[in-house]
mmCIF file of C-alpha atoms in Angstrom:
data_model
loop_
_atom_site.group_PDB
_atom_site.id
_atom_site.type_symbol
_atom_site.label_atom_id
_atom_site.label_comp_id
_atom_site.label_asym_id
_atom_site.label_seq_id
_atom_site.Cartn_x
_atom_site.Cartn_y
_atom_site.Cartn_z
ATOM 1 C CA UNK A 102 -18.807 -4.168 -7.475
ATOM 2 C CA UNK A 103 -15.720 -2.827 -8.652
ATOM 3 C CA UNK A 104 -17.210 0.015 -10.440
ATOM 4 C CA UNK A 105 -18.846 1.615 -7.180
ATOM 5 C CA UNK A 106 -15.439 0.790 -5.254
ATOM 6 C CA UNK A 107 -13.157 2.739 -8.016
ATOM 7 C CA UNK A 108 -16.482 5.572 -7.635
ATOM 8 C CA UNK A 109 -17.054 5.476 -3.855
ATOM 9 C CA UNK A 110 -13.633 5.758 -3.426
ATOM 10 C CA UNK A 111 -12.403 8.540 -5.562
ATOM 11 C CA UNK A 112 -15.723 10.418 -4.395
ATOM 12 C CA UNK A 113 -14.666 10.059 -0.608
ATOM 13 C CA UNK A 114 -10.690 11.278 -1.740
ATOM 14 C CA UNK A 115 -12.718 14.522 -3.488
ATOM 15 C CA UNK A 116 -13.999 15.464 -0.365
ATOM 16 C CA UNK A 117 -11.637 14.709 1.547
ATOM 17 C CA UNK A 118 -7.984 15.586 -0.270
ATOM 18 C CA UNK A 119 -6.585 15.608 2.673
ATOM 19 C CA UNK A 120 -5.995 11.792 3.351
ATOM 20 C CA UNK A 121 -3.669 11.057 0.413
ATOM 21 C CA UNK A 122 -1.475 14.263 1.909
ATOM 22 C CA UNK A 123 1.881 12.226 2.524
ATOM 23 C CA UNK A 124 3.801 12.649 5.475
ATOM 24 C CA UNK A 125 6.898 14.904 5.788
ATOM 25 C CA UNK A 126 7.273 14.383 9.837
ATOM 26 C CA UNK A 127 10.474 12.952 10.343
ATOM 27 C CA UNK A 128 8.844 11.187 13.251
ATOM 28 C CA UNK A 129 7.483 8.722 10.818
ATOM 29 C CA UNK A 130 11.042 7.641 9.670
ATOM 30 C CA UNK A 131 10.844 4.414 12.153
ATOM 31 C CA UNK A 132 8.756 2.945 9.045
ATOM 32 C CA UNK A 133 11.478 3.525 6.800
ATOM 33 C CA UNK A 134 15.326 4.428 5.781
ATOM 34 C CA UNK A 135 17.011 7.014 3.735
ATOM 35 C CA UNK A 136 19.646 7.422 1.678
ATOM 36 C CA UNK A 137 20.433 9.947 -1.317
ATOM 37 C CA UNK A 138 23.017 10.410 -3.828
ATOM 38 C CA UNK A 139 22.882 12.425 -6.963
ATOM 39 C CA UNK A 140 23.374 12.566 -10.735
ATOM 40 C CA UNK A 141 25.405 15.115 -12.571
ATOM 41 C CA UNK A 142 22.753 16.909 -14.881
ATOM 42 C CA UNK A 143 24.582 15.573 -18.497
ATOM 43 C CA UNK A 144 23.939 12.055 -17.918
ATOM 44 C CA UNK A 145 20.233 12.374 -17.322
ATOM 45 C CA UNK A 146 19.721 14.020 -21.109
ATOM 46 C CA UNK A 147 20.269 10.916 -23.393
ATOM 47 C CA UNK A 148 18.164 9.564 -25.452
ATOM 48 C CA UNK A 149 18.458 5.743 -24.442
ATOM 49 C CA UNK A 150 18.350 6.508 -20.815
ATOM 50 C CA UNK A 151 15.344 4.367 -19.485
ATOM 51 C CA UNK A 152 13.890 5.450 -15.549
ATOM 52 C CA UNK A 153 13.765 2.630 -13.068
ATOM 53 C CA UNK A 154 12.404 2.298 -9.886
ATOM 54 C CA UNK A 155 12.521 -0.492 -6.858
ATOM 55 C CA UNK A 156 10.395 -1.562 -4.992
ATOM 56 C CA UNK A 157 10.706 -2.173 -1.224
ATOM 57 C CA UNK A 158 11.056 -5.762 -0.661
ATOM 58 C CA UNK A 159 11.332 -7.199 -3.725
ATOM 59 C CA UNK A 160 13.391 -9.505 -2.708
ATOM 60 C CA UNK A 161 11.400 -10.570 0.340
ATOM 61 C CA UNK A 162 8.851 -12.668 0.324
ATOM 62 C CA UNK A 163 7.225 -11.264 3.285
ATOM 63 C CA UNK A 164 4.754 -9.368 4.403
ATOM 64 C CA UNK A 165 6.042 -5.465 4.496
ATOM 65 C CA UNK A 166 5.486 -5.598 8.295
ATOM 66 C CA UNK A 167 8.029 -8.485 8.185
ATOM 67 C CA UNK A 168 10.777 -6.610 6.221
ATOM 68 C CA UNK A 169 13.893 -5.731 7.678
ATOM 69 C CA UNK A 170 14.243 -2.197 7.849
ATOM 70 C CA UNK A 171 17.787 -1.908 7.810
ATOM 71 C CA UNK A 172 18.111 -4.060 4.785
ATOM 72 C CA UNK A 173 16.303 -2.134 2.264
ATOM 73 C CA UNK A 174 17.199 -1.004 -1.051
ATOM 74 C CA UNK A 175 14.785 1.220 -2.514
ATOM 75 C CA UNK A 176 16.327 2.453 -5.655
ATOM 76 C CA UNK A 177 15.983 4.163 -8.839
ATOM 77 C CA UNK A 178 18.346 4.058 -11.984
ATOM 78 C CA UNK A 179 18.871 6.107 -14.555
ATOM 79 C CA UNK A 180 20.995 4.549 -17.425
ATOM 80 C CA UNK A 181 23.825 7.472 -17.949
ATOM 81 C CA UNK A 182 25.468 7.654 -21.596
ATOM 82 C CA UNK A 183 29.171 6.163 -22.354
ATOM 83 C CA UNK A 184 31.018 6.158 -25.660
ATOM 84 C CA UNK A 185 32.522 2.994 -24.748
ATOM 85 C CA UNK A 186 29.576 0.562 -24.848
ATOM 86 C CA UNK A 187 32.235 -1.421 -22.251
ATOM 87 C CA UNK A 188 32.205 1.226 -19.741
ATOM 88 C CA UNK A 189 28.262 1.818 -19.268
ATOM 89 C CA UNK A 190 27.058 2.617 -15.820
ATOM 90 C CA UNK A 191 24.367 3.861 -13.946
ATOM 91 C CA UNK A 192 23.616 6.330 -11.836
ATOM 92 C CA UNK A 193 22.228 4.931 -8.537
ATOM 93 C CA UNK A 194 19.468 6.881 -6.263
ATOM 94 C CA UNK A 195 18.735 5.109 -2.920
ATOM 95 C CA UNK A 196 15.256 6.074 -1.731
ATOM 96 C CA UNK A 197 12.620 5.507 0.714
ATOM 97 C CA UNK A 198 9.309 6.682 1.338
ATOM 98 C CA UNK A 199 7.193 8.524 3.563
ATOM 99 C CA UNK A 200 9.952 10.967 4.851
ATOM 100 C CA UNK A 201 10.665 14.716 4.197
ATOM 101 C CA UNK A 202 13.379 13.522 1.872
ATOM 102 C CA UNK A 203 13.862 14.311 -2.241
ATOM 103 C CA UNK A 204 15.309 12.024 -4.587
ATOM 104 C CA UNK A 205 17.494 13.564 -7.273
ATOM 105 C CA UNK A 206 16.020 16.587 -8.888
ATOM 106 C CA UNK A 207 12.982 16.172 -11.670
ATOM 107 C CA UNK A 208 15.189 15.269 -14.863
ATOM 108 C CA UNK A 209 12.064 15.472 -17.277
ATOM 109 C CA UNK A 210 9.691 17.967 -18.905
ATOM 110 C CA UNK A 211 6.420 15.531 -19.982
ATOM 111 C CA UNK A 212 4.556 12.577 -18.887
ATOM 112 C CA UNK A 213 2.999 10.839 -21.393
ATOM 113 C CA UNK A 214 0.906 7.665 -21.454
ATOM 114 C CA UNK A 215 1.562 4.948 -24.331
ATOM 115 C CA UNK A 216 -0.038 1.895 -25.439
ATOM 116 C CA UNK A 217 1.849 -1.434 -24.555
ATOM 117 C CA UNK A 218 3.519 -2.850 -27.513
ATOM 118 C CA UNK A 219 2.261 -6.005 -27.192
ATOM 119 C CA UNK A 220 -1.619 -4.005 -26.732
ATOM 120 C CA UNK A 221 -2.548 -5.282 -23.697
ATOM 121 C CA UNK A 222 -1.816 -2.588 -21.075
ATOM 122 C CA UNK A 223 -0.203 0.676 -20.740
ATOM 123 C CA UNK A 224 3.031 1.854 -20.016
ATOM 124 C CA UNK A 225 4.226 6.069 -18.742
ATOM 125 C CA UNK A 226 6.546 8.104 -20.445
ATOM 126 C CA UNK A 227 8.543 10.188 -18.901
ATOM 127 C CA UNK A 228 9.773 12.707 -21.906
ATOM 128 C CA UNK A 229 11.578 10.001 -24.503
ATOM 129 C CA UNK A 230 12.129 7.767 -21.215
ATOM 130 C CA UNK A 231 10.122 4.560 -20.651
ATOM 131 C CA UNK A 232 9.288 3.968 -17.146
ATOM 132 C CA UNK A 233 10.525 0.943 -16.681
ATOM 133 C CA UNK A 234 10.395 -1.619 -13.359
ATOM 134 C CA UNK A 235 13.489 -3.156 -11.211
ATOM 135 C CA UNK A 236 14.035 -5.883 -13.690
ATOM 136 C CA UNK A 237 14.586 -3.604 -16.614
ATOM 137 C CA UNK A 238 10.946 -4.250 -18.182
ATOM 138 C CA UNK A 239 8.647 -1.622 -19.282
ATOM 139 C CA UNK A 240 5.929 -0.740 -16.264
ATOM 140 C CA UNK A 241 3.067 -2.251 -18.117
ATOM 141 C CA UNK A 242 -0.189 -1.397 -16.178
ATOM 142 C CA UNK A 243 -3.312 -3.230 -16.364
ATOM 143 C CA UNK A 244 -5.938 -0.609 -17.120
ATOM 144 C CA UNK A 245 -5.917 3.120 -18.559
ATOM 145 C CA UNK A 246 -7.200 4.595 -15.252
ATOM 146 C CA UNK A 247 -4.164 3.069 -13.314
ATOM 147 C CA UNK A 248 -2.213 4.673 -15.506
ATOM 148 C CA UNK A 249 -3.308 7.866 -15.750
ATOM 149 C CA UNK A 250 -3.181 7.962 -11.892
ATOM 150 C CA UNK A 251 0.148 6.767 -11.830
ATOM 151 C CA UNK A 252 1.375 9.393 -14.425
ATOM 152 C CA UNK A 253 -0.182 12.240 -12.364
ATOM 153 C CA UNK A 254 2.195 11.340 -9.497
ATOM 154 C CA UNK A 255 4.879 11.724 -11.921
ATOM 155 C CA UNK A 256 3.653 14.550 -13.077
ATOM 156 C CA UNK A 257 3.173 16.035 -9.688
ATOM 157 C CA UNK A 258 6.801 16.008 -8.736
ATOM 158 C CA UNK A 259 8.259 19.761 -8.512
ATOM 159 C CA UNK A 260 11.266 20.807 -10.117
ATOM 160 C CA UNK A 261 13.410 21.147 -7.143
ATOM 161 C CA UNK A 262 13.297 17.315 -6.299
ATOM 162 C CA UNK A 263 11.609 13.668 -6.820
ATOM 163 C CA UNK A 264 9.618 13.236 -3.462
ATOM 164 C CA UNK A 265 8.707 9.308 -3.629
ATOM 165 C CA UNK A 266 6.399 9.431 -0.383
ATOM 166 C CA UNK A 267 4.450 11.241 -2.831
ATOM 167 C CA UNK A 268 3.930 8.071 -5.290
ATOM 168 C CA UNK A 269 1.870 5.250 -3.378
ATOM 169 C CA UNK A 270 0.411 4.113 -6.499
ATOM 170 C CA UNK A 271 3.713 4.039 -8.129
ATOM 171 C CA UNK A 272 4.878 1.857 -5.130
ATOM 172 C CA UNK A 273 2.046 -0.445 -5.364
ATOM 173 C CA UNK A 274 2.139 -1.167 -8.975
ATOM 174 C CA UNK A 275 6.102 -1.901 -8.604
ATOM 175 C CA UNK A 276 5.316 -4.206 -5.819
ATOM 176 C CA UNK A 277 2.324 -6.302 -7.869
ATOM 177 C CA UNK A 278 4.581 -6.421 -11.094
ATOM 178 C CA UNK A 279 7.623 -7.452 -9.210
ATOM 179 C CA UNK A 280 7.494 -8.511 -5.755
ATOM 180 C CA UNK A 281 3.800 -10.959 -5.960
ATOM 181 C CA UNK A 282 4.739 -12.376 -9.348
ATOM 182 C CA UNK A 283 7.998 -14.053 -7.150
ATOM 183 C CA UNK A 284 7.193 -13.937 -4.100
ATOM 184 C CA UNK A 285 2.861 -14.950 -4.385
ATOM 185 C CA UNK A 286 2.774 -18.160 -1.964
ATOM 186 C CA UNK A 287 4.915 -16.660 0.752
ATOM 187 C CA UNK A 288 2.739 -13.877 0.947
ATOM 188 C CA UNK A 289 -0.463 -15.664 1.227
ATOM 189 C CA UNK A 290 1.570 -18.258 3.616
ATOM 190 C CA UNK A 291 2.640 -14.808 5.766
ATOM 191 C CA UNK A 292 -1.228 -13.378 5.413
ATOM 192 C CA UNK A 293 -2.551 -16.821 6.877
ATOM 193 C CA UNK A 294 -0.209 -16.670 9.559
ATOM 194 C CA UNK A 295 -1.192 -14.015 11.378
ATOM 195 C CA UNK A 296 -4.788 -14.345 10.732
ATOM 196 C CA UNK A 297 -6.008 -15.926 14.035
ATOM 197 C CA UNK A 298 -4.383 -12.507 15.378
ATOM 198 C CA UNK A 299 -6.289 -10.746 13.139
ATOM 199 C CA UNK A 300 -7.775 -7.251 14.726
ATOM 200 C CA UNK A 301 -11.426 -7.903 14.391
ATOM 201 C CA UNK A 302 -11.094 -11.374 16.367
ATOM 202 C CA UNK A 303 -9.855 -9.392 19.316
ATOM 203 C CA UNK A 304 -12.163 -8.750 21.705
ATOM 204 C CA UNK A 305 -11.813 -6.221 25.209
ATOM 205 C CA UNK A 306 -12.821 -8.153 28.687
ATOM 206 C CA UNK A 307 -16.535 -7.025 29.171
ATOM 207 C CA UNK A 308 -15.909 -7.545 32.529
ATOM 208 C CA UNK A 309 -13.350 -4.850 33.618
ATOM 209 C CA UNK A 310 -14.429 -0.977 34.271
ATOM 210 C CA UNK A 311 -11.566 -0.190 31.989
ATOM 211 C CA UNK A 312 -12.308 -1.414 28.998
ATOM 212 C CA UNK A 313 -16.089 -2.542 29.236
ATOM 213 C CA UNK A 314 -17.154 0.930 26.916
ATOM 214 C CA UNK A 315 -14.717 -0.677 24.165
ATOM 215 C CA UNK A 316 -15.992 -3.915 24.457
ATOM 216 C CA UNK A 317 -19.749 -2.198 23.958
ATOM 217 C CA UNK A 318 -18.197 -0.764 20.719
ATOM 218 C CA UNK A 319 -16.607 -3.840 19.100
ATOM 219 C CA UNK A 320 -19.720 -5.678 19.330
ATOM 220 C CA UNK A 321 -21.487 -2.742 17.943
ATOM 221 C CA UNK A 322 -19.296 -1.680 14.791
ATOM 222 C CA UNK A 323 -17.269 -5.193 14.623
ATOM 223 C CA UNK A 324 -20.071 -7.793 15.027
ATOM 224 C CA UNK A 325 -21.834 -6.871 11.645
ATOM 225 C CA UNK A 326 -18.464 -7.023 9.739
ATOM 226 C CA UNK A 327 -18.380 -11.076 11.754
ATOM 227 C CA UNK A 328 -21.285 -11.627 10.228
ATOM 228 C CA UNK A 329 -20.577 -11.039 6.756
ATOM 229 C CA UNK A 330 -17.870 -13.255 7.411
ATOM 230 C CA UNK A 331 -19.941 -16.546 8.815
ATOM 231 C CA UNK A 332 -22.534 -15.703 5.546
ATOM 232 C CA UNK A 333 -19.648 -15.437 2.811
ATOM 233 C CA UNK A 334 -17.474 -18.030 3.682
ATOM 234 C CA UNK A 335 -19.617 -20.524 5.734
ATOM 235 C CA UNK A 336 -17.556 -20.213 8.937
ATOM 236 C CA UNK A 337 -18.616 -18.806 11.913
ATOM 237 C CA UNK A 338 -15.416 -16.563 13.160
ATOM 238 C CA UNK A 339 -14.060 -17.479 16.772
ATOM 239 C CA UNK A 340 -13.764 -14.159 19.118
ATOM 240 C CA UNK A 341 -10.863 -14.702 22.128
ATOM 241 C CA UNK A 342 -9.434 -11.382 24.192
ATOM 242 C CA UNK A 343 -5.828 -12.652 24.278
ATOM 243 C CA UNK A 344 -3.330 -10.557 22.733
ATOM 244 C CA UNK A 345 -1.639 -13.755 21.304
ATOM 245 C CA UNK A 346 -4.885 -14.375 19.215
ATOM 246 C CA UNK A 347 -6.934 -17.635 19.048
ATOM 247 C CA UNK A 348 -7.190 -20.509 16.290
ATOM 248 C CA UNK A 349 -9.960 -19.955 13.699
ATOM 249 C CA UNK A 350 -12.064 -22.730 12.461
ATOM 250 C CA UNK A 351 -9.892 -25.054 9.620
ATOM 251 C CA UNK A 352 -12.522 -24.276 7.172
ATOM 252 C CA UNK A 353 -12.287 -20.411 7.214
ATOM 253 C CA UNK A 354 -8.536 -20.534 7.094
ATOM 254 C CA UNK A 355 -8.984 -22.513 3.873
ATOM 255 C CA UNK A 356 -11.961 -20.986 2.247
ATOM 256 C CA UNK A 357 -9.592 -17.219 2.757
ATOM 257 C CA UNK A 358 -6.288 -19.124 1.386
ATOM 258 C CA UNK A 359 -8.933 -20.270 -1.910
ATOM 259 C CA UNK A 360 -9.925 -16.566 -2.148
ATOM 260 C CA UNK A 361 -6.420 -15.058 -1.747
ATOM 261 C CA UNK A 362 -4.844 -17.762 -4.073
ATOM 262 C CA UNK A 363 -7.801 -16.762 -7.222
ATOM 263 C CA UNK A 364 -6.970 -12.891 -6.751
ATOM 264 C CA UNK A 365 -4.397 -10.838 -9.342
ATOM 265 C CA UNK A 366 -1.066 -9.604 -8.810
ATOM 266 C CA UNK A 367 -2.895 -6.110 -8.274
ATOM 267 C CA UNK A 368 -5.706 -7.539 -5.775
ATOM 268 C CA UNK A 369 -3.027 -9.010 -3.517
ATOM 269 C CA UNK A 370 -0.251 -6.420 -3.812
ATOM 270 C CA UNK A 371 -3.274 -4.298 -2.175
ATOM 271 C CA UNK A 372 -4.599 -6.568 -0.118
ATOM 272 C CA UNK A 373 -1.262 -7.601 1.623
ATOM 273 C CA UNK A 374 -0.401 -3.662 1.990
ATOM 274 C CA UNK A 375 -4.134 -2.590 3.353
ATOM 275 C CA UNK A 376 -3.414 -6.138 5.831
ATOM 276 C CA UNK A 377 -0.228 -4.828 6.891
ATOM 277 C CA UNK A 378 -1.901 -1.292 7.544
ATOM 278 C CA UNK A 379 -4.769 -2.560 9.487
ATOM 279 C CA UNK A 380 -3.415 -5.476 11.174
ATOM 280 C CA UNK A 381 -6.148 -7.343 10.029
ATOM 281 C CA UNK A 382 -7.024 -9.834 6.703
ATOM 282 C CA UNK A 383 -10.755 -9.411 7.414
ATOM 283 C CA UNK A 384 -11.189 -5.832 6.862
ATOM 284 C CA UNK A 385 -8.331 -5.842 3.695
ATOM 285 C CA UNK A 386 -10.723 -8.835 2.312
ATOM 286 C CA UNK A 387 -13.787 -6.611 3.251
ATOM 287 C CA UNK A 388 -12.397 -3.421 1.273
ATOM 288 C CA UNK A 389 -11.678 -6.050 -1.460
ATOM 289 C CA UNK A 390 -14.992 -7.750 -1.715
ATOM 290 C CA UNK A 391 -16.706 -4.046 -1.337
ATOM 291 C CA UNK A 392 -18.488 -4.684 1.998
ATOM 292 C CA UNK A 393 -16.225 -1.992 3.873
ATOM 293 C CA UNK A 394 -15.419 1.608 2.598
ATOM 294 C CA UNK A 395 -12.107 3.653 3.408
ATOM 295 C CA UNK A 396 -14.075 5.477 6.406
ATOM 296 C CA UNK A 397 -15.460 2.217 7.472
ATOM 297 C CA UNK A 398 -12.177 0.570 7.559
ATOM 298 C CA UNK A 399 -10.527 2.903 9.580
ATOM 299 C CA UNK A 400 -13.358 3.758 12.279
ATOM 300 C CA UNK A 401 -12.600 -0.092 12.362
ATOM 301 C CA UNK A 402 -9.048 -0.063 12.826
ATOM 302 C CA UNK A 403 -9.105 3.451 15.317
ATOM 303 C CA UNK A 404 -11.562 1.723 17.506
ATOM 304 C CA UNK A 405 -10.200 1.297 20.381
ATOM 305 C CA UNK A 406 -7.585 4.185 20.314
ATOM 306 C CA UNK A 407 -10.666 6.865 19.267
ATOM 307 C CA UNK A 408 -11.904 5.565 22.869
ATOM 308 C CA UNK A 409 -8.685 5.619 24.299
ATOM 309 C CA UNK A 410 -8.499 9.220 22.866
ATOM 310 C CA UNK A 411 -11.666 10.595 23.681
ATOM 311 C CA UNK A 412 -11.230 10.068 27.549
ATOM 312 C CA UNK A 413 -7.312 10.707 27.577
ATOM 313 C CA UNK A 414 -7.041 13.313 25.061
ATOM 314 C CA UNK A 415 -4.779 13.924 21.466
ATOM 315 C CA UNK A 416 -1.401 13.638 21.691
ATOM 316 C CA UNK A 417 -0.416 15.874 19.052
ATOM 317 C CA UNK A 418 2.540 14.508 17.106
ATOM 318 C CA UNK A 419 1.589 11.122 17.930
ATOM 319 C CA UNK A 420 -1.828 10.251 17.324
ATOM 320 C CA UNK A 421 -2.356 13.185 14.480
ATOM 321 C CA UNK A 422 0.433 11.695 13.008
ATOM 322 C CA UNK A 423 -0.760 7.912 13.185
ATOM 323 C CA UNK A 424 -3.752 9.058 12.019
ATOM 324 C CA UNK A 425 -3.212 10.826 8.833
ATOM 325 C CA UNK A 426 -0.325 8.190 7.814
ATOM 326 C CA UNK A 427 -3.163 4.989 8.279
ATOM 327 C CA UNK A 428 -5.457 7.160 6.183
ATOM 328 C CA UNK A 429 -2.686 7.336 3.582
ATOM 329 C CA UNK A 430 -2.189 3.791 3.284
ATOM 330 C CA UNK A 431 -6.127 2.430 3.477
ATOM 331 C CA UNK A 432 -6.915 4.948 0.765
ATOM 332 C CA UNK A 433 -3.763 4.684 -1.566
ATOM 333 C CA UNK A 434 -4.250 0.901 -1.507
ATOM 334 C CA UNK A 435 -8.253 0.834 -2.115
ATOM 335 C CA UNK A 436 -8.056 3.400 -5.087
ATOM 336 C CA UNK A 437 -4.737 0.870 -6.466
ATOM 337 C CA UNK A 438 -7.420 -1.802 -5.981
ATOM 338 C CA UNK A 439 -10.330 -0.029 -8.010
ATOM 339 C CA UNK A 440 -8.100 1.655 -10.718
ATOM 340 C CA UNK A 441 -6.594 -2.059 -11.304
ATOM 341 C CA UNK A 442 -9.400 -3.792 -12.372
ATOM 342 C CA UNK A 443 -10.929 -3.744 -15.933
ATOM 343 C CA UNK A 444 -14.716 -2.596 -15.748
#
């Protein structure tokens, strides 16, 4: 199953390169903040200076749709030289992502991959530099093709500036080494809280002129997706049209809390971002357990706005925008989820 995830899904990104374009818009800055400073070019040349990056919320242990904007402190170090071991500093980058903003200016030539010391994973190079997460530890990565991904986005970075909205796998791998490993139950306990509003529960009135045509669509696309629920997990999901969601059935909420309590650090970091994304557990779980494609996911998620769309019309700068940033974070969080796993 994971093998024709990690292939379906870097098929679909081949043909259509498109989706992983990241946003410059500036209209998409009510996701995130930004602030820059800069290094003077002679500290980023020594040898023992080691690249570090944060993670958003890494110190909170919810959900990213949860975080506090204002509060936070995406960052990335690089360890400047001293000749008096008592005076060492650092040079401090604030950064965010998904914005038309540059971090610093590339400060390396190479990307290399290397072998973890202890064997069991791999870790990127950049030049002499180890990449190295928030906590000062090399950024060990579970599987060669992870890696290899992850060094592309390093090595994609232009000369004239580190653009992080161009790193999602970077992001993701920061967030499942650092941010799960801490923070694991208060995820799941934020995931399980919003599942009885989860999207595919949602269903329009049937009854109203308005929204009757939308209600004829979730039962066609959304029903089969129910279904694989009720025959995975035993439960047969319960479908309400309030906006403040229903209560689900004791035994699905537990049989999802067993299956999000077995996964990795990789599987959830993915499957709490794709969640966040798609306001909805079910279809993360479904692009998880391979029963839902990127496409699928997001014909799923667009429903009711595609409608909304196709007898209103495009807003461009709005829904374009909305558009290509969802496809963005579906696909950079299902090919995290494929490239993680050992085959």
């Amino acid at each position: 199953m994971a093998n024709s995830l990690v292939k379906q899904t870097l098929n679909y990104l081949k043909r259509n390169p498109k989706f992983l374009t990241p946003l410059s818009s500036q209209s998409h800055t009510r996701f995130f903040t930004s602030s820059i400073a800069t290094a003077d070019d002679p500290q980023l040349d020594d040898p023992s200076s080691s690249f570090t990056f944060s993670p958003e919320g890494q110190e909170d242990g919810n959900s990213n749709n949860n975080t506090n904007k204002s509060d936070r402190d995406d960052r990335i170090y690089v360890k400047a030289p001293s000749s008096k071991p008592e005076t060492a500093s650092s040079v401090t980058m604030p950064m965010s992502f998904v914005t038309g903003s540059t971090v610093g200016r590339r400060f390396y030539k190479d990307v290399k991959l290397r072998e973890a010391d202890d064997g069991i994973g791999w870790t990127v190079m950049l030049d002499y530099r180890t990449l190295k997460t928030p906590s000062k530890r090399p950024l060990k990565l579970p599987t060669l093709p992870l890696a290899k991904a992850i060094a592309a986005e390093w090595e994609y970075q232009q000369i004239d500036g580190i653009r992080p909205f161009t790193m999602p796998l970077m992001r993701l791998a920061c967030t499942a080494l650092e941010r799960v490993p801490l923070n694991r139950a208060k995820i799941i306990e934020y995931l399980l809280k919003k599942f009885n509003q989860d999207l595919v529960f949602c269903r329009a009135p049937e009854d109203n002129d308005l929204t009757c045509g939308v209600y004829e669509s979730q039962v066609q696309k959304i029903d089969p997706l129910l279904g694989w629920v009720e025959s995975e997990f035993g439960f047969k999901p319960i479908i309400y049209s309030s906006f403040f969601g229903g209560k689900q059935e004791d035994g699905l909420i537990k049989a999802i809390d067993n299956l999000l309590k077995k996964t990795d650090d990789c599987e959830l970091a993915a499957i709490d971002a794709i969640a966040a994304a798609a306001h909805s557990l079910i279809i993360a779980v479904g692009i998880s357990r391979g029963k839902l494609q990127i496409e699928e996911a997001i014909e799923l998620i667009r429903l009711e706005e595609d409608l909304q769309m196709d007898r209103w019309g495009l807003v461009e700068g709005g829904h374009d925008l909305d558009i290509a940033d969802l496809r963005v974070q579906i696909s950079s969080a299902a090919v995290f989820l494929g490239l993680s796993r050992r085959i």
